[in-house]
Structures are given as C-alpha cells and as structure tokens.
Amino acid sequence: MRGAPLRGDPVLADPLLPGARRRADGATLAALFALSLLIIPARLVLRGLPLSLTPANILSLLAGMCWLCAQFTTTLGVAKGRTPVRTALFCYAVALTATYGVASYGYLPSDELKLSDHALVLVMASVGIALAVCDGVRTPERLDFLLKTMVTGGAVIAVIGALQFMADFDLTQYLALPGLRFASEGGAVDMRDSMRRVAATTGHPIEFGVLCSMLLPLAVHYGFRGGRGALRWWLCAALIGMGLLFSVSRSAVLGVGVVGIILVLGWPVRRKVQALIVTAVFLAVAKLTFPGLLNTLYGLFANAGTDSSVQYRTHDYDVAATEVARHLWLGRGIGTWYAPKYQVFDNQYILTAVESGAVGVAVFVALFFCGIYSAVRARRLSVDPAPRDLGLTLAACLVVPLVGSATFDLLSFATVTGVAFLLIGASGALLRSAQREAAVRAWEDDHAERAPGRYGAADRAWSRLPWLPLPGRSPGRP
C-alpha cells in the first residue's frame, strides 16, 4: 500500500482518476453521434442544406471541430501525441484530400464535382469523429460507456429489423423528425428467395447485416464480463444476432464467421465451450422459430457458383481495370464514380482504386490495420482481464469491414462507415489507456525501490506520454 498522497504525485494529480469532477468529453459527443447514426434512418437528411447531410454527419463534424480546438489547450484532458491510429487517420485524410485536389484542379462535370465536394465533407466528418474518440475518451469507464451505447443502439435497430421481418411493418417511415427529409424513396424491406431481408434503419440489408456482425462481438464481450447485469447484454447479443439473420446477407455471415475464428483463437478454453453452447442454443431457437431462414442462408453459399449476385460482382473487373489504368496513383476523384451514370462496383477495394487510386487503397487498408494493431497492442500492455478481452474484441470487430469491403461498397453506406470509424477511434483510445496504465505501473514500481527525488527510466518513459503530468508537476504545466 502506498502512503499518504503528495501534492506532486502524478497519479493523484492526474485529472482522469476516479473521484475527479466528471464533465462532458469525447465519449459524450461520440455516444450522441452513435445514437443518431444508428436510430435515425440513414435516408433522412437535413432540410435546407446544399449537401445531403444527416444529423450524425453534423455531430461528427462538430466532434472534429471540438478535437481541433482542444489541441490548442492543455487543460481539457484531451490526449496529445502520436499514436498509430492518429497517424493512420492523418495519412488517410491527406491522401483523399490530395485525390480531391488533383481531380478538381482539372475539369470535372458539375454533377461529379458536387458529389466530390460532398465526399470530401464526409471524409473529414469520419476522421473527426475517430479523432474525437481516440483522444477524447480518457478512461476505460468512458470507453465502456461509448461501446455500451453502441451495443444498445444496435439492439434497438435489431428490434426495428425484427418488426420488418416478422410483421412487414416498417417503423422507419414514422421516424421522420422535424427538419429532416427523406433523401431517397423506397422501403427498408427486400426479398430474396421468397424470404424477407430487412435493412432496419440502414440503407441496405447487406449494410444491416455487416453492421450487426460488427456490434455482436461487443455485446458478447459485455455479456461475459457483465457480472450481475450480464443478462441485459446477452439480450442485446440475441437481438443483434437475430438482426444479422434477418438481413439474409452472405456478407454478414462471412463477417461473423471471421469474428468467431479470431475470438476462439484468443479466448480461454472455458469461454470457448460457453460460446459454443450459446451459439448452438441460439441457432436451435432460430431454426424452430423461423423455419427456412437458416436453409436460405446456407443456400447463399451452397449455390454461390450459380448465384446471379455473385456473377454480377465479378463481371465488372475489366471495366475497373481500364479505369484504374487511367488514374493509377490518385484515382479519378472521390465520389465521382456513381450510379446510374457509371457501372456499380459491389467491391469497396475496386471502387477505392477507381476513385482514389493505389494510394487510396493503401491508406484505406492501413487505417484498419492500425486500428487492429492498436487493439492487439493494448491487449499485450494490459494486465487487467477486462481491457485485454476488449482489445481482442475490437480487433475482431475491425476485421469485419476489411472482409465486407470485398463483397460490397462499404464506404457508400453511412451507418456502417460511421461505426467502423468509431471502432477505429475506440482502438486508439484503448491503446492510450493501456499505455497510461503501464506508465503508472512502471512509475510506482520504480519509485517504490529508490529514494524520493531521484529520477530514472520510468520518469523518462512517463515524459513521452504528453497527455499526462510529469512527476512533481501539476497538470497543464510544462
């Protein structure tokens, strides 16, 4: 046990400690963004704006502005300094801005120029919300608050999807808030092999399915670690899992399959057995409750060789290769390749190669790999089981967009894109938290064995974490 705290003690001077005055932070704004992103239908945009922007887009732009302003202060508790996620987000923003600049410097038809302007605003919004989470979510408790909000929102839209699937009732038609308008016509229910496939509040059933496969691991994580409140998170996991099935999407099944492989590799044996039992019970209930649903999902893979949707995804490679060859490095411009003017590419890698070139593909893939690396690195730095499990879970979640990008144009759908950038930011925040935990642990161990007033390697390591006060100094003082 440590003695009475001193005024200059960095652990006690740290404003992030429990007992410090709670105030709104990046997690607060990110949670509002997550709820508006998930619950407000993706087709609803603000009236009276020259660009089609959703309430979630406005909140993400606001979060980015708050992050930028906070970088000019030392008293708001916002993290500073390089991290893999911050570096990847910077490279991503610079690369797509360069693509936009090169494309708009030459001639672009007015329709493509307008869409390119819109795409650049959305890129900055996505980067802004990821940075706000990475640097503004300051404690593990606040990160859990954000992720639990996302899981809750996922359960809500899963209920909306269940109503669409079971009762053919589209609740999204009644969610039009004042000041919003529907940007496109059409409903959220589609048909596949005489089976309804639903989109809930998202733009497409495939997006809904991939979104559920990204949120399901988080719900399972909090179910295993929920203690007395575990039941609520298992209920959320069941709802999100049913939403995944109701999307009747091949991409969703692929995503959750990859997630399962990653989690099984990292889980202890006892949890593997528990997960296997839970999965078997869930599938048995789905089989009894919705006859034919699992058979339809199985048929998506068994008949993949003759599936028209698979053939459509592969017949456009020649067109893509010709277009990529014209603009190899920076592409023809973000947002400039769109339907119905051009052929649709149901593959985000191909679409990114066409619009932002080889550089765009590289930074897009690197962005997710840096998020995965940050989550895995946080898992290795942490000694507490909870952040270690969360690191594995976030890494598994971030593999889903990489897999889904090969089966549909992921970045063309606002909800799944927003959740992906939230998870990237969450991985960065988890790594910062793990680094802080390791620095505190090293400082305490080092100072417990030597005389007060002498500085060593732990102090120098601490000094490389610019968002923490140095030993013997007050927060915010250089």
Short mmCIF file of C-alpha atoms in Angstrom, two decimals:
data_model
loop_
_atom_site.label_atom_id
_atom_site.label_comp_id
_atom_site.label_asym_id
_atom_site.label_seq_id
_atom_site.Cartn_x
_atom_site.Cartn_y
_atom_site.Cartn_z
CA MET A 1 0.00 0.00 0.00
CA ARG A 2 1.20 3.48 -0.79
CA GLY A 3 1.45 6.17 1.87
CA ALA A 4 -0.47 9.44 2.03
CA PRO A 5 -0.56 11.16 -1.39
CA LEU A 6 1.67 14.13 -2.00
CA ARG A 7 0.63 17.16 -3.96
CA GLY A 8 3.18 16.49 -6.65
CA ASP A 9 2.34 12.83 -7.04
CA PRO A 10 1.49 12.30 -10.75
CA VAL A 11 -1.08 9.64 -10.00
CA LEU A 12 -3.03 11.92 -7.69
CA ALA A 13 -2.50 14.96 -9.88
CA ASP A 14 -3.96 13.13 -12.85
CA PRO A 15 -7.46 14.54 -13.54
CA LEU A 16 -8.52 11.21 -15.02
CA LEU A 17 -8.55 9.43 -11.67
CA PRO A 18 -11.86 8.26 -10.13
CA GLY A 19 -13.26 10.99 -7.94
CA ALA A 20 -12.24 13.75 -10.32
CA ARG A 21 -15.01 16.08 -11.39
CA ARG A 22 -16.95 14.46 -14.25
CA ARG A 23 -17.60 16.60 -17.30
CA ALA A 24 -18.64 16.04 -20.88
CA ASP A 25 -15.87 14.64 -23.03
CA GLY A 26 -15.30 12.86 -26.31
CA ALA A 27 -17.32 9.88 -25.12
CA THR A 28 -20.37 12.10 -24.55
CA LEU A 29 -20.29 13.52 -28.06
CA ALA A 30 -19.43 10.18 -29.61
CA ALA A 31 -22.35 8.49 -27.82
CA LEU A 32 -24.75 11.10 -29.18
CA PHE A 33 -23.26 10.52 -32.62
CA ALA A 34 -23.69 6.75 -32.28
CA LEU A 35 -27.35 7.01 -31.24
CA SER A 36 -28.21 9.43 -34.04
CA LEU A 37 -26.30 7.30 -36.54
CA LEU A 38 -28.00 4.05 -35.58
CA ILE A 39 -31.55 5.07 -34.69
CA ILE A 40 -32.32 7.87 -37.17
CA PRO A 41 -32.91 6.23 -40.58
CA ALA A 42 -29.98 6.67 -42.95
CA ARG A 43 -32.28 8.05 -45.66
CA LEU A 44 -33.21 11.07 -43.52
CA VAL A 45 -31.15 14.20 -44.18
CA LEU A 46 -31.41 17.79 -43.03
CA ARG A 47 -33.63 20.16 -44.97
CA GLY A 48 -32.33 23.39 -46.48
CA LEU A 49 -28.68 22.37 -46.97
CA PRO A 50 -26.93 22.27 -50.36
CA LEU A 51 -25.39 18.91 -49.39
CA SER A 52 -27.23 15.84 -48.15
CA LEU A 53 -26.05 15.65 -44.55
CA THR A 54 -27.58 13.62 -41.75
CA PRO A 55 -27.73 14.67 -38.08
CA ALA A 56 -24.92 12.19 -37.44
CA ASN A 57 -22.76 13.95 -40.07
CA ILE A 58 -23.28 17.27 -38.31
CA LEU A 59 -22.35 15.75 -34.94
CA SER A 60 -19.21 14.17 -36.38
CA LEU A 61 -18.14 17.49 -37.93
CA LEU A 62 -18.77 19.15 -34.57
CA ALA A 63 -16.70 16.46 -32.84
CA GLY A 64 -13.85 17.08 -35.26
CA MET A 65 -14.01 20.82 -34.59
CA CYS A 66 -14.01 20.23 -30.83
CA TRP A 67 -10.98 17.97 -31.19
CA LEU A 68 -9.13 20.61 -33.21
CA CYS A 69 -9.87 23.35 -30.66
CA ALA A 70 -8.88 21.08 -27.78
CA GLN A 71 -5.46 20.55 -29.34
CA PHE A 72 -4.67 24.21 -28.62
CA THR A 73 -5.22 23.79 -24.87
CA THR A 74 -3.57 21.82 -22.06
CA THR A 75 -6.37 21.91 -19.51
CA LEU A 76 -9.19 19.90 -21.10
CA GLY A 77 -7.65 16.47 -20.55
CA VAL A 78 -7.58 15.66 -24.27
CA ALA A 79 -4.75 13.32 -25.24
CA LYS A 80 -1.94 14.56 -27.44
CA GLY A 81 0.99 12.91 -29.14
CA ARG A 82 1.40 10.34 -31.87
CA THR A 83 -0.37 7.01 -31.93
CA PRO A 84 -0.80 4.51 -34.79
CA VAL A 85 -4.47 5.46 -35.16
CA ARG A 86 -3.77 9.21 -35.25
CA THR A 87 -1.04 8.72 -37.83
CA ALA A 88 -3.25 6.50 -39.98
CA LEU A 89 -6.14 8.97 -39.82
CA PHE A 90 -3.79 11.81 -40.82
CA CYS A 91 -2.46 9.84 -43.81
CA TYR A 92 -5.99 8.86 -44.82
CA ALA A 93 -7.23 12.46 -44.71
CA VAL A 94 -4.18 13.81 -46.58
CA ALA A 95 -4.36 11.13 -49.28
CA LEU A 96 -8.05 11.68 -50.02
CA THR A 97 -7.64 15.45 -49.92
CA ALA A 98 -4.84 15.09 -52.49
CA THR A 99 -7.15 12.96 -54.62
CA TYR A 100 -9.85 15.60 -54.37
CA GLY A 101 -7.38 18.38 -55.21
CA VAL A 102 -5.97 16.65 -58.27
CA ALA A 103 -9.44 15.78 -59.58
CA SER A 104 -10.94 19.24 -59.01
CA TYR A 105 -7.85 21.01 -60.42
CA GLY A 106 -8.75 19.65 -63.85
CA TYR A 107 -12.15 19.54 -65.47
CA LEU A 108 -14.97 17.68 -63.77
CA PRO A 109 -18.61 17.70 -64.84
CA SER A 110 -20.74 19.69 -62.45
CA ASP A 111 -22.54 16.61 -61.11
CA GLU A 112 -19.27 14.83 -60.33
CA LEU A 113 -17.73 17.95 -58.78
CA LYS A 114 -20.71 18.35 -56.47
CA LEU A 115 -20.50 14.72 -55.39
CA SER A 116 -16.76 15.05 -54.87
CA ASP A 117 -17.35 18.05 -52.58
CA HIS A 118 -19.87 16.00 -50.64
CA ALA A 119 -17.50 13.03 -50.38
CA LEU A 120 -14.69 15.21 -49.00
CA VAL A 121 -17.01 16.60 -46.29
CA LEU A 122 -17.97 13.05 -45.30
CA VAL A 123 -14.30 12.01 -45.17
CA MET A 124 -13.49 14.88 -42.80
CA ALA A 125 -16.55 14.02 -40.70
CA SER A 126 -15.45 10.40 -40.36
CA VAL A 127 -11.89 11.38 -39.49
CA GLY A 128 -13.18 13.95 -36.99
CA ILE A 129 -15.29 11.52 -35.00
CA ALA A 130 -12.48 8.94 -34.94
CA LEU A 131 -10.02 11.53 -33.61
CA ALA A 132 -12.52 12.72 -31.01
CA VAL A 133 -12.85 9.16 -29.70
CA CYS A 134 -9.14 8.35 -29.90
CA ASP A 135 -8.03 11.44 -27.96
CA GLY A 136 -11.17 12.50 -26.10
CA VAL A 137 -12.26 9.24 -24.44
CA ARG A 138 -9.98 9.43 -21.45
CA THR A 139 -10.69 6.43 -19.23
CA PRO A 140 -11.68 2.77 -19.64
CA GLU A 141 -15.00 3.57 -17.96
CA ARG A 142 -15.81 6.23 -20.56
CA LEU A 143 -14.79 3.89 -23.37
CA ASP A 144 -17.11 1.24 -21.96
CA PHE A 145 -19.87 3.85 -21.81
CA LEU A 146 -19.44 4.60 -25.52
CA LEU A 147 -19.27 0.97 -26.60
CA LYS A 148 -22.26 0.00 -24.47
CA THR A 149 -24.20 2.85 -26.08
CA MET A 150 -23.34 1.41 -29.49
CA VAL A 151 -24.50 -2.04 -28.41
CA THR A 152 -27.76 -0.62 -27.07
CA GLY A 153 -28.34 1.25 -30.32
CA GLY A 154 -27.63 -1.95 -32.24
CA ALA A 155 -30.25 -3.80 -30.18
CA VAL A 156 -32.80 -1.05 -30.87
CA ILE A 157 -32.35 -1.22 -34.63
CA ALA A 158 -32.40 -5.03 -34.43
CA VAL A 159 -35.90 -4.73 -32.94
CA ILE A 160 -36.86 -2.44 -35.84
CA GLY A 161 -35.47 -5.05 -38.22
CA ALA A 162 -37.43 -7.80 -36.46
CA LEU A 163 -40.66 -5.86 -36.95
CA GLN A 164 -39.87 -5.51 -40.63
CA PHE A 165 -39.05 -9.21 -40.99
CA MET A 166 -41.82 -10.77 -38.93
CA ALA A 167 -44.70 -8.30 -39.35
CA ASP A 168 -43.70 -6.47 -42.55
CA PHE A 169 -44.03 -3.26 -40.52
CA ASP A 170 -41.53 -0.52 -41.39
CA LEU A 171 -41.14 1.70 -38.33
CA THR A 172 -38.62 3.92 -40.12
CA GLN A 173 -41.45 5.61 -42.02
CA TYR A 174 -42.59 7.12 -38.72
CA LEU A 175 -39.15 8.30 -37.54
CA ALA A 176 -39.02 11.40 -39.71
CA LEU A 177 -38.15 14.15 -37.22
CA PRO A 178 -38.94 17.83 -37.84
CA GLY A 179 -36.33 19.44 -40.08
CA LEU A 180 -35.49 16.20 -41.85
CA ARG A 181 -36.48 14.83 -45.23
CA PHE A 182 -36.11 11.51 -47.00
CA ALA A 183 -33.22 11.71 -49.46
CA SER A 184 -34.45 8.68 -51.42
CA GLU A 185 -37.65 6.76 -51.93
CA GLY A 186 -38.22 3.11 -51.22
CA GLY A 187 -38.62 0.97 -48.15
CA ALA A 188 -36.29 -0.99 -45.92
CA VAL A 189 -37.61 -4.45 -46.86
CA ASP A 190 -36.36 -6.52 -49.79
CA MET A 191 -36.98 -10.10 -50.94
CA ARG A 192 -34.54 -12.93 -51.54
CA ASP A 193 -35.69 -16.45 -52.41
CA SER A 194 -39.22 -15.67 -51.13
CA MET A 195 -37.67 -14.60 -47.82
CA ARG A 196 -37.84 -11.05 -46.49
CA ARG A 197 -34.46 -9.37 -45.98
CA VAL A 198 -34.53 -6.18 -43.98
CA ALA A 199 -32.36 -3.10 -43.54
CA ALA A 200 -33.80 -1.66 -40.28
CA THR A 201 -32.64 1.98 -40.20
CA THR A 202 -29.66 1.43 -42.50
CA GLY A 203 -29.51 1.94 -46.23
CA HIS A 204 -29.43 -1.71 -47.36
CA PRO A 205 -29.86 -5.24 -45.94
CA ILE A 206 -26.19 -6.00 -46.60
CA GLU A 207 -25.19 -2.95 -44.59
CA PHE A 208 -27.51 -4.00 -41.77
CA GLY A 209 -26.04 -7.49 -41.69
CA VAL A 210 -22.42 -6.30 -41.68
CA LEU A 211 -23.28 -3.74 -39.01
CA CYS A 212 -24.74 -6.48 -36.80
CA SER A 213 -21.64 -8.63 -37.28
CA MET A 214 -19.52 -5.68 -36.09
CA LEU A 215 -21.62 -5.00 -32.98
CA LEU A 216 -22.31 -8.60 -31.97
CA PRO A 217 -18.78 -9.23 -30.56
CA LEU A 218 -19.12 -6.16 -28.32
CA ALA A 219 -22.45 -7.39 -26.96
CA VAL A 220 -20.94 -10.82 -26.29
CA HIS A 221 -17.93 -9.19 -24.58
CA TYR A 222 -20.14 -7.30 -22.13
CA GLY A 223 -22.29 -10.38 -21.68
CA PHE A 224 -19.28 -12.39 -20.49
CA ARG A 225 -17.99 -9.54 -18.31
CA GLY A 226 -21.29 -8.03 -17.20
CA GLY A 227 -21.50 -9.65 -13.76
CA ARG A 228 -24.97 -9.20 -12.32
CA GLY A 229 -26.01 -7.07 -15.29
CA ALA A 230 -24.91 -9.67 -17.84
CA LEU A 231 -28.47 -10.65 -18.74
CA ARG A 232 -29.21 -7.32 -20.42
CA TRP A 233 -26.12 -7.64 -22.63
CA TRP A 234 -26.95 -11.22 -23.55
CA LEU A 235 -30.40 -10.00 -24.55
CA CYS A 236 -28.75 -7.34 -26.72
CA ALA A 237 -26.49 -10.02 -28.23
CA ALA A 238 -29.53 -12.20 -29.03
CA LEU A 239 -31.36 -9.31 -30.68
CA ILE A 240 -28.33 -8.28 -32.73
CA GLY A 241 -27.75 -11.89 -33.73
CA MET A 242 -31.34 -12.21 -34.93
CA GLY A 243 -30.94 -8.95 -36.83
CA LEU A 244 -27.93 -10.46 -38.56
CA LEU A 245 -30.02 -13.44 -39.67
CA PHE A 246 -32.92 -11.23 -40.76
CA SER A 247 -30.63 -9.36 -43.16
CA VAL A 248 -30.28 -12.63 -45.15
CA SER A 249 -26.83 -11.46 -46.18
CA ARG A 250 -23.84 -13.51 -47.27
CA SER A 251 -21.52 -10.67 -46.22
CA ALA A 252 -22.92 -10.74 -42.67
CA VAL A 253 -22.32 -14.49 -42.32
CA LEU A 254 -18.77 -14.15 -43.63
CA GLY A 255 -18.12 -11.31 -41.21
CA VAL A 256 -19.41 -13.11 -38.13
CA GLY A 257 -17.54 -16.25 -39.19
CA VAL A 258 -14.22 -14.39 -39.28
CA VAL A 259 -15.04 -12.76 -35.93
CA GLY A 260 -15.72 -16.19 -34.43
CA ILE A 261 -12.38 -17.56 -35.62
CA ILE A 262 -10.44 -14.62 -34.12
CA LEU A 263 -12.27 -14.75 -30.79
CA VAL A 264 -11.87 -18.52 -30.47
CA LEU A 265 -8.13 -18.19 -31.03
CA GLY A 266 -7.84 -15.65 -28.20
CA TRP A 267 -10.38 -16.94 -25.68
CA PRO A 268 -9.58 -19.39 -22.87
CA VAL A 269 -10.91 -22.93 -23.17
CA ARG A 270 -13.77 -22.39 -20.72
CA ARG A 271 -15.11 -19.42 -22.66
CA LYS A 272 -14.80 -21.31 -25.93
CA VAL A 273 -17.04 -24.05 -24.55
CA GLN A 274 -19.53 -21.50 -23.21
CA ALA A 275 -19.61 -19.68 -26.57
CA LEU A 276 -20.17 -22.96 -28.41
CA ILE A 277 -23.12 -23.81 -26.17
CA VAL A 278 -24.65 -20.33 -26.52
CA THR A 279 -24.26 -20.45 -30.32
CA ALA A 280 -25.86 -23.89 -30.55
CA VAL A 281 -28.84 -22.80 -28.42
CA PHE A 282 -29.24 -19.61 -30.45
CA LEU A 283 -29.23 -21.46 -33.79
CA ALA A 284 -31.67 -24.08 -32.46
CA VAL A 285 -34.10 -21.38 -31.36
CA ALA A 286 -33.74 -19.62 -34.73
CA LYS A 287 -34.38 -22.91 -36.54
CA LEU A 288 -37.55 -23.60 -34.56
CA THR A 289 -38.86 -20.04 -34.61
CA PHE A 290 -38.14 -19.16 -38.24
CA PRO A 291 -38.25 -22.33 -40.36
CA GLY A 292 -36.40 -21.93 -43.63
CA LEU A 293 -34.26 -18.96 -42.57
CA LEU A 294 -31.12 -20.96 -41.85
CA ASN A 295 -31.69 -23.04 -45.00
CA THR A 296 -31.85 -19.83 -47.04
CA LEU A 297 -28.58 -18.62 -45.51
CA TYR A 298 -26.96 -21.99 -46.22
CA GLY A 299 -28.17 -21.81 -49.82
CA LEU A 300 -26.39 -18.48 -50.30
CA PHE A 301 -23.09 -20.35 -50.03
CA ALA A 302 -24.07 -23.72 -51.46
CA ASN A 303 -25.38 -22.08 -54.64
CA ALA A 304 -22.74 -19.37 -54.87
CA GLY A 305 -21.48 -20.70 -58.21
CA THR A 306 -24.81 -20.01 -59.90
CA ASP A 307 -25.91 -17.01 -57.80
CA SER A 308 -26.63 -14.01 -60.01
CA SER A 309 -25.42 -11.58 -57.32
CA VAL A 310 -22.00 -13.28 -57.23
CA GLN A 311 -21.76 -13.23 -61.02
CA TYR A 312 -22.67 -9.53 -61.04
CA ARG A 313 -19.84 -8.78 -58.61
CA THR A 314 -17.25 -10.39 -60.89
CA HIS A 315 -18.33 -9.30 -64.35
CA ASP A 316 -17.11 -5.71 -63.96
CA TYR A 317 -13.41 -6.39 -63.43
CA ASP A 318 -12.45 -5.42 -66.98
CA VAL A 319 -14.19 -2.05 -66.70
CA ALA A 320 -12.46 -1.41 -63.37
CA ALA A 321 -9.03 -2.39 -64.69
CA THR A 322 -9.37 0.01 -67.62
CA GLU A 323 -10.41 2.87 -65.36
CA VAL A 324 -7.68 2.21 -62.80
CA ALA A 325 -5.04 2.19 -65.54
CA ARG A 326 -6.05 5.75 -66.50
CA HIS A 327 -5.54 7.13 -62.97
CA LEU A 328 -3.23 4.69 -61.25
CA TRP A 329 -1.95 6.57 -58.21
CA LEU A 330 -4.57 9.10 -57.06
CA GLY A 331 -7.63 7.94 -58.99
CA ARG A 332 -10.24 9.98 -60.81
CA GLY A 333 -11.57 11.72 -57.66
CA ILE A 334 -13.50 10.65 -54.58
CA GLY A 335 -17.25 10.44 -55.09
CA THR A 336 -17.04 10.83 -58.87
CA TRP A 337 -17.93 7.23 -59.79
CA TYR A 338 -21.61 6.78 -59.07
CA ALA A 339 -24.73 5.05 -60.32
CA PRO A 340 -26.62 5.28 -62.59
CA LYS A 341 -24.08 7.28 -64.58
CA TYR A 342 -21.43 4.59 -64.19
CA GLN A 343 -21.44 0.88 -63.52
CA VAL A 344 -21.75 -0.06 -59.83
CA PHE A 345 -18.83 -1.89 -58.23
CA ASP A 346 -20.02 -4.07 -55.34
CA ASN A 347 -16.48 -4.10 -54.01
CA GLN A 348 -15.01 -1.27 -51.94
CA TYR A 349 -11.43 -2.11 -52.89
CA ILE A 350 -12.23 -1.79 -56.59
CA LEU A 351 -14.26 1.38 -56.06
CA THR A 352 -11.47 2.93 -53.96
CA ALA A 353 -8.89 2.01 -56.60
CA VAL A 354 -11.00 3.76 -59.25
CA GLU A 355 -11.77 6.87 -57.19
CA SER A 356 -8.56 7.37 -55.20
CA GLY A 357 -6.03 5.10 -56.86
CA ALA A 358 -3.39 2.84 -55.37
CA VAL A 359 -2.61 5.41 -52.69
CA GLY A 360 -6.24 5.45 -51.59
CA VAL A 361 -6.39 1.65 -51.33
CA ALA A 362 -3.16 1.61 -49.31
CA VAL A 363 -4.32 4.19 -46.75
CA PHE A 364 -7.78 2.59 -46.51
CA VAL A 365 -6.34 -0.82 -45.64
CA ALA A 366 -3.65 0.69 -43.39
CA LEU A 367 -6.30 2.56 -41.42
CA PHE A 368 -8.00 -0.65 -40.32
CA PHE A 369 -4.72 -2.47 -39.76
CA CYS A 370 -3.54 0.33 -37.48
CA GLY A 371 -6.79 0.04 -35.54
CA ILE A 372 -6.31 -3.72 -35.23
CA TYR A 373 -2.66 -3.25 -34.21
CA SER A 374 -3.66 -0.71 -31.55
CA ALA A 375 -6.24 -3.08 -30.07
CA VAL A 376 -3.78 -6.01 -30.02
CA ARG A 377 -1.02 -3.79 -28.57
CA ALA A 378 -3.38 -2.61 -25.82
CA ARG A 379 -4.18 -6.25 -25.05
CA ARG A 380 -0.48 -7.00 -24.59
CA LEU A 381 0.19 -3.94 -22.41
CA SER A 382 -2.75 -4.51 -20.06
CA VAL A 383 -2.69 -6.80 -17.05
CA ASP A 384 -6.38 -6.41 -16.21
CA PRO A 385 -8.55 -9.07 -17.92
CA ALA A 386 -11.27 -6.58 -18.95
CA PRO A 387 -9.15 -4.38 -21.27
CA ARG A 388 -7.35 -7.46 -22.55
CA ASP A 389 -10.66 -9.01 -23.61
CA LEU A 390 -11.80 -5.69 -25.05
CA GLY A 391 -8.63 -5.42 -27.14
CA LEU A 392 -9.30 -8.83 -28.67
CA THR A 393 -12.94 -7.92 -29.28
CA LEU A 394 -12.14 -4.62 -31.01
CA ALA A 395 -9.55 -6.34 -33.20
CA ALA A 396 -12.18 -8.89 -34.25
CA CYS A 397 -14.74 -6.14 -34.93
CA LEU A 398 -12.33 -4.25 -37.19
CA VAL A 399 -11.67 -7.31 -39.35
CA VAL A 400 -15.33 -7.30 -40.42
CA PRO A 401 -15.07 -4.10 -42.56
CA LEU A 402 -11.97 -5.49 -44.27
CA VAL A 403 -13.89 -8.63 -45.21
CA GLY A 404 -17.09 -6.76 -46.04
CA SER A 405 -15.26 -4.35 -48.34
CA ALA A 406 -14.62 -7.27 -50.68
CA THR A 407 -18.34 -8.03 -51.00
CA PHE A 408 -19.97 -4.58 -51.17
CA ASP A 409 -19.08 -0.89 -51.44
CA LEU A 410 -18.86 -0.30 -47.69
CA LEU A 411 -17.95 3.40 -47.70
CA SER A 412 -21.04 4.21 -49.75
CA PHE A 413 -23.20 3.42 -46.70
CA ALA A 414 -23.18 5.94 -43.88
CA THR A 415 -24.14 3.78 -40.89
CA VAL A 416 -21.57 1.03 -41.24
CA THR A 417 -18.90 3.59 -42.16
CA GLY A 418 -19.63 5.65 -39.06
CA VAL A 419 -19.50 2.61 -36.79
CA ALA A 420 -16.23 1.48 -38.40
CA PHE A 421 -14.58 4.84 -37.67
CA LEU A 422 -15.96 4.80 -34.12
CA LEU A 423 -14.31 1.42 -33.58
CA ILE A 424 -11.02 2.67 -35.05
CA GLY A 425 -11.09 5.59 -32.63
CA ALA A 426 -12.01 3.25 -29.77
CA SER A 427 -8.94 1.11 -30.51
CA GLY A 428 -6.77 4.22 -30.33
CA ALA A 429 -8.40 5.24 -27.03
CA LEU A 430 -7.88 1.75 -25.59
CA LEU A 431 -4.18 1.86 -26.52
CA ARG A 432 -3.76 5.25 -24.85
CA SER A 433 -5.45 3.88 -21.73
CA ALA A 434 -3.20 0.82 -21.73
CA GLN A 435 -0.10 3.00 -22.16
CA ARG A 436 -1.21 5.14 -19.25
CA GLU A 437 -1.82 2.07 -17.11
CA ALA A 438 1.63 0.70 -17.98
CA ALA A 439 3.27 4.07 -17.25
CA VAL A 440 1.59 4.35 -13.85
CA ARG A 441 2.56 0.78 -13.01
CA ALA A 442 6.18 1.34 -14.03
CA TRP A 443 6.39 4.64 -12.12
CA GLU A 444 5.02 3.11 -8.93
CA ASP A 445 7.32 0.10 -9.15
CA ASP A 446 10.34 2.28 -9.87
CA HIS A 447 9.68 4.81 -7.09
CA ALA A 448 8.94 2.10 -4.53
CA GLU A 449 12.56 0.91 -4.74
CA ARG A 450 14.58 4.16 -4.68
CA ALA A 451 14.87 7.35 -2.75
CA PRO A 452 12.38 10.22 -3.36
CA GLY A 453 13.65 13.00 -5.60
CA ARG A 454 15.71 10.76 -7.89
CA TYR A 455 14.52 10.21 -11.43
CA GLY A 456 15.03 7.18 -13.59
CA ALA A 457 13.84 5.32 -16.66
CA ALA A 458 10.20 5.27 -15.54
CA ASP A 459 10.14 9.07 -15.34
CA ARG A 460 11.64 9.37 -18.81
CA ALA A 461 9.04 6.91 -20.16
CA TRP A 462 6.32 8.93 -18.45
CA SER A 463 7.59 12.12 -20.10
CA ARG A 464 6.95 10.58 -23.52
CA LEU A 465 3.22 10.49 -22.73
CA PRO A 466 2.41 14.18 -23.27
CA TRP A 467 -1.16 13.97 -22.03
CA LEU A 468 -0.02 13.01 -18.51
CA PRO A 469 1.52 15.30 -15.86
CA LEU A 470 5.17 14.59 -15.08
CA PRO A 471 6.15 13.53 -11.56
CA GLY A 472 6.33 16.51 -9.26
CA ARG A 473 4.43 18.79 -11.66
CA SER A 474 0.83 19.85 -11.80
CA PRO A 475 -1.42 19.05 -14.80
CA GLY A 476 -1.22 21.51 -17.64
CA ARG A 477 2.16 22.96 -16.58
CA PRO A 478 5.12 22.31 -18.92
#
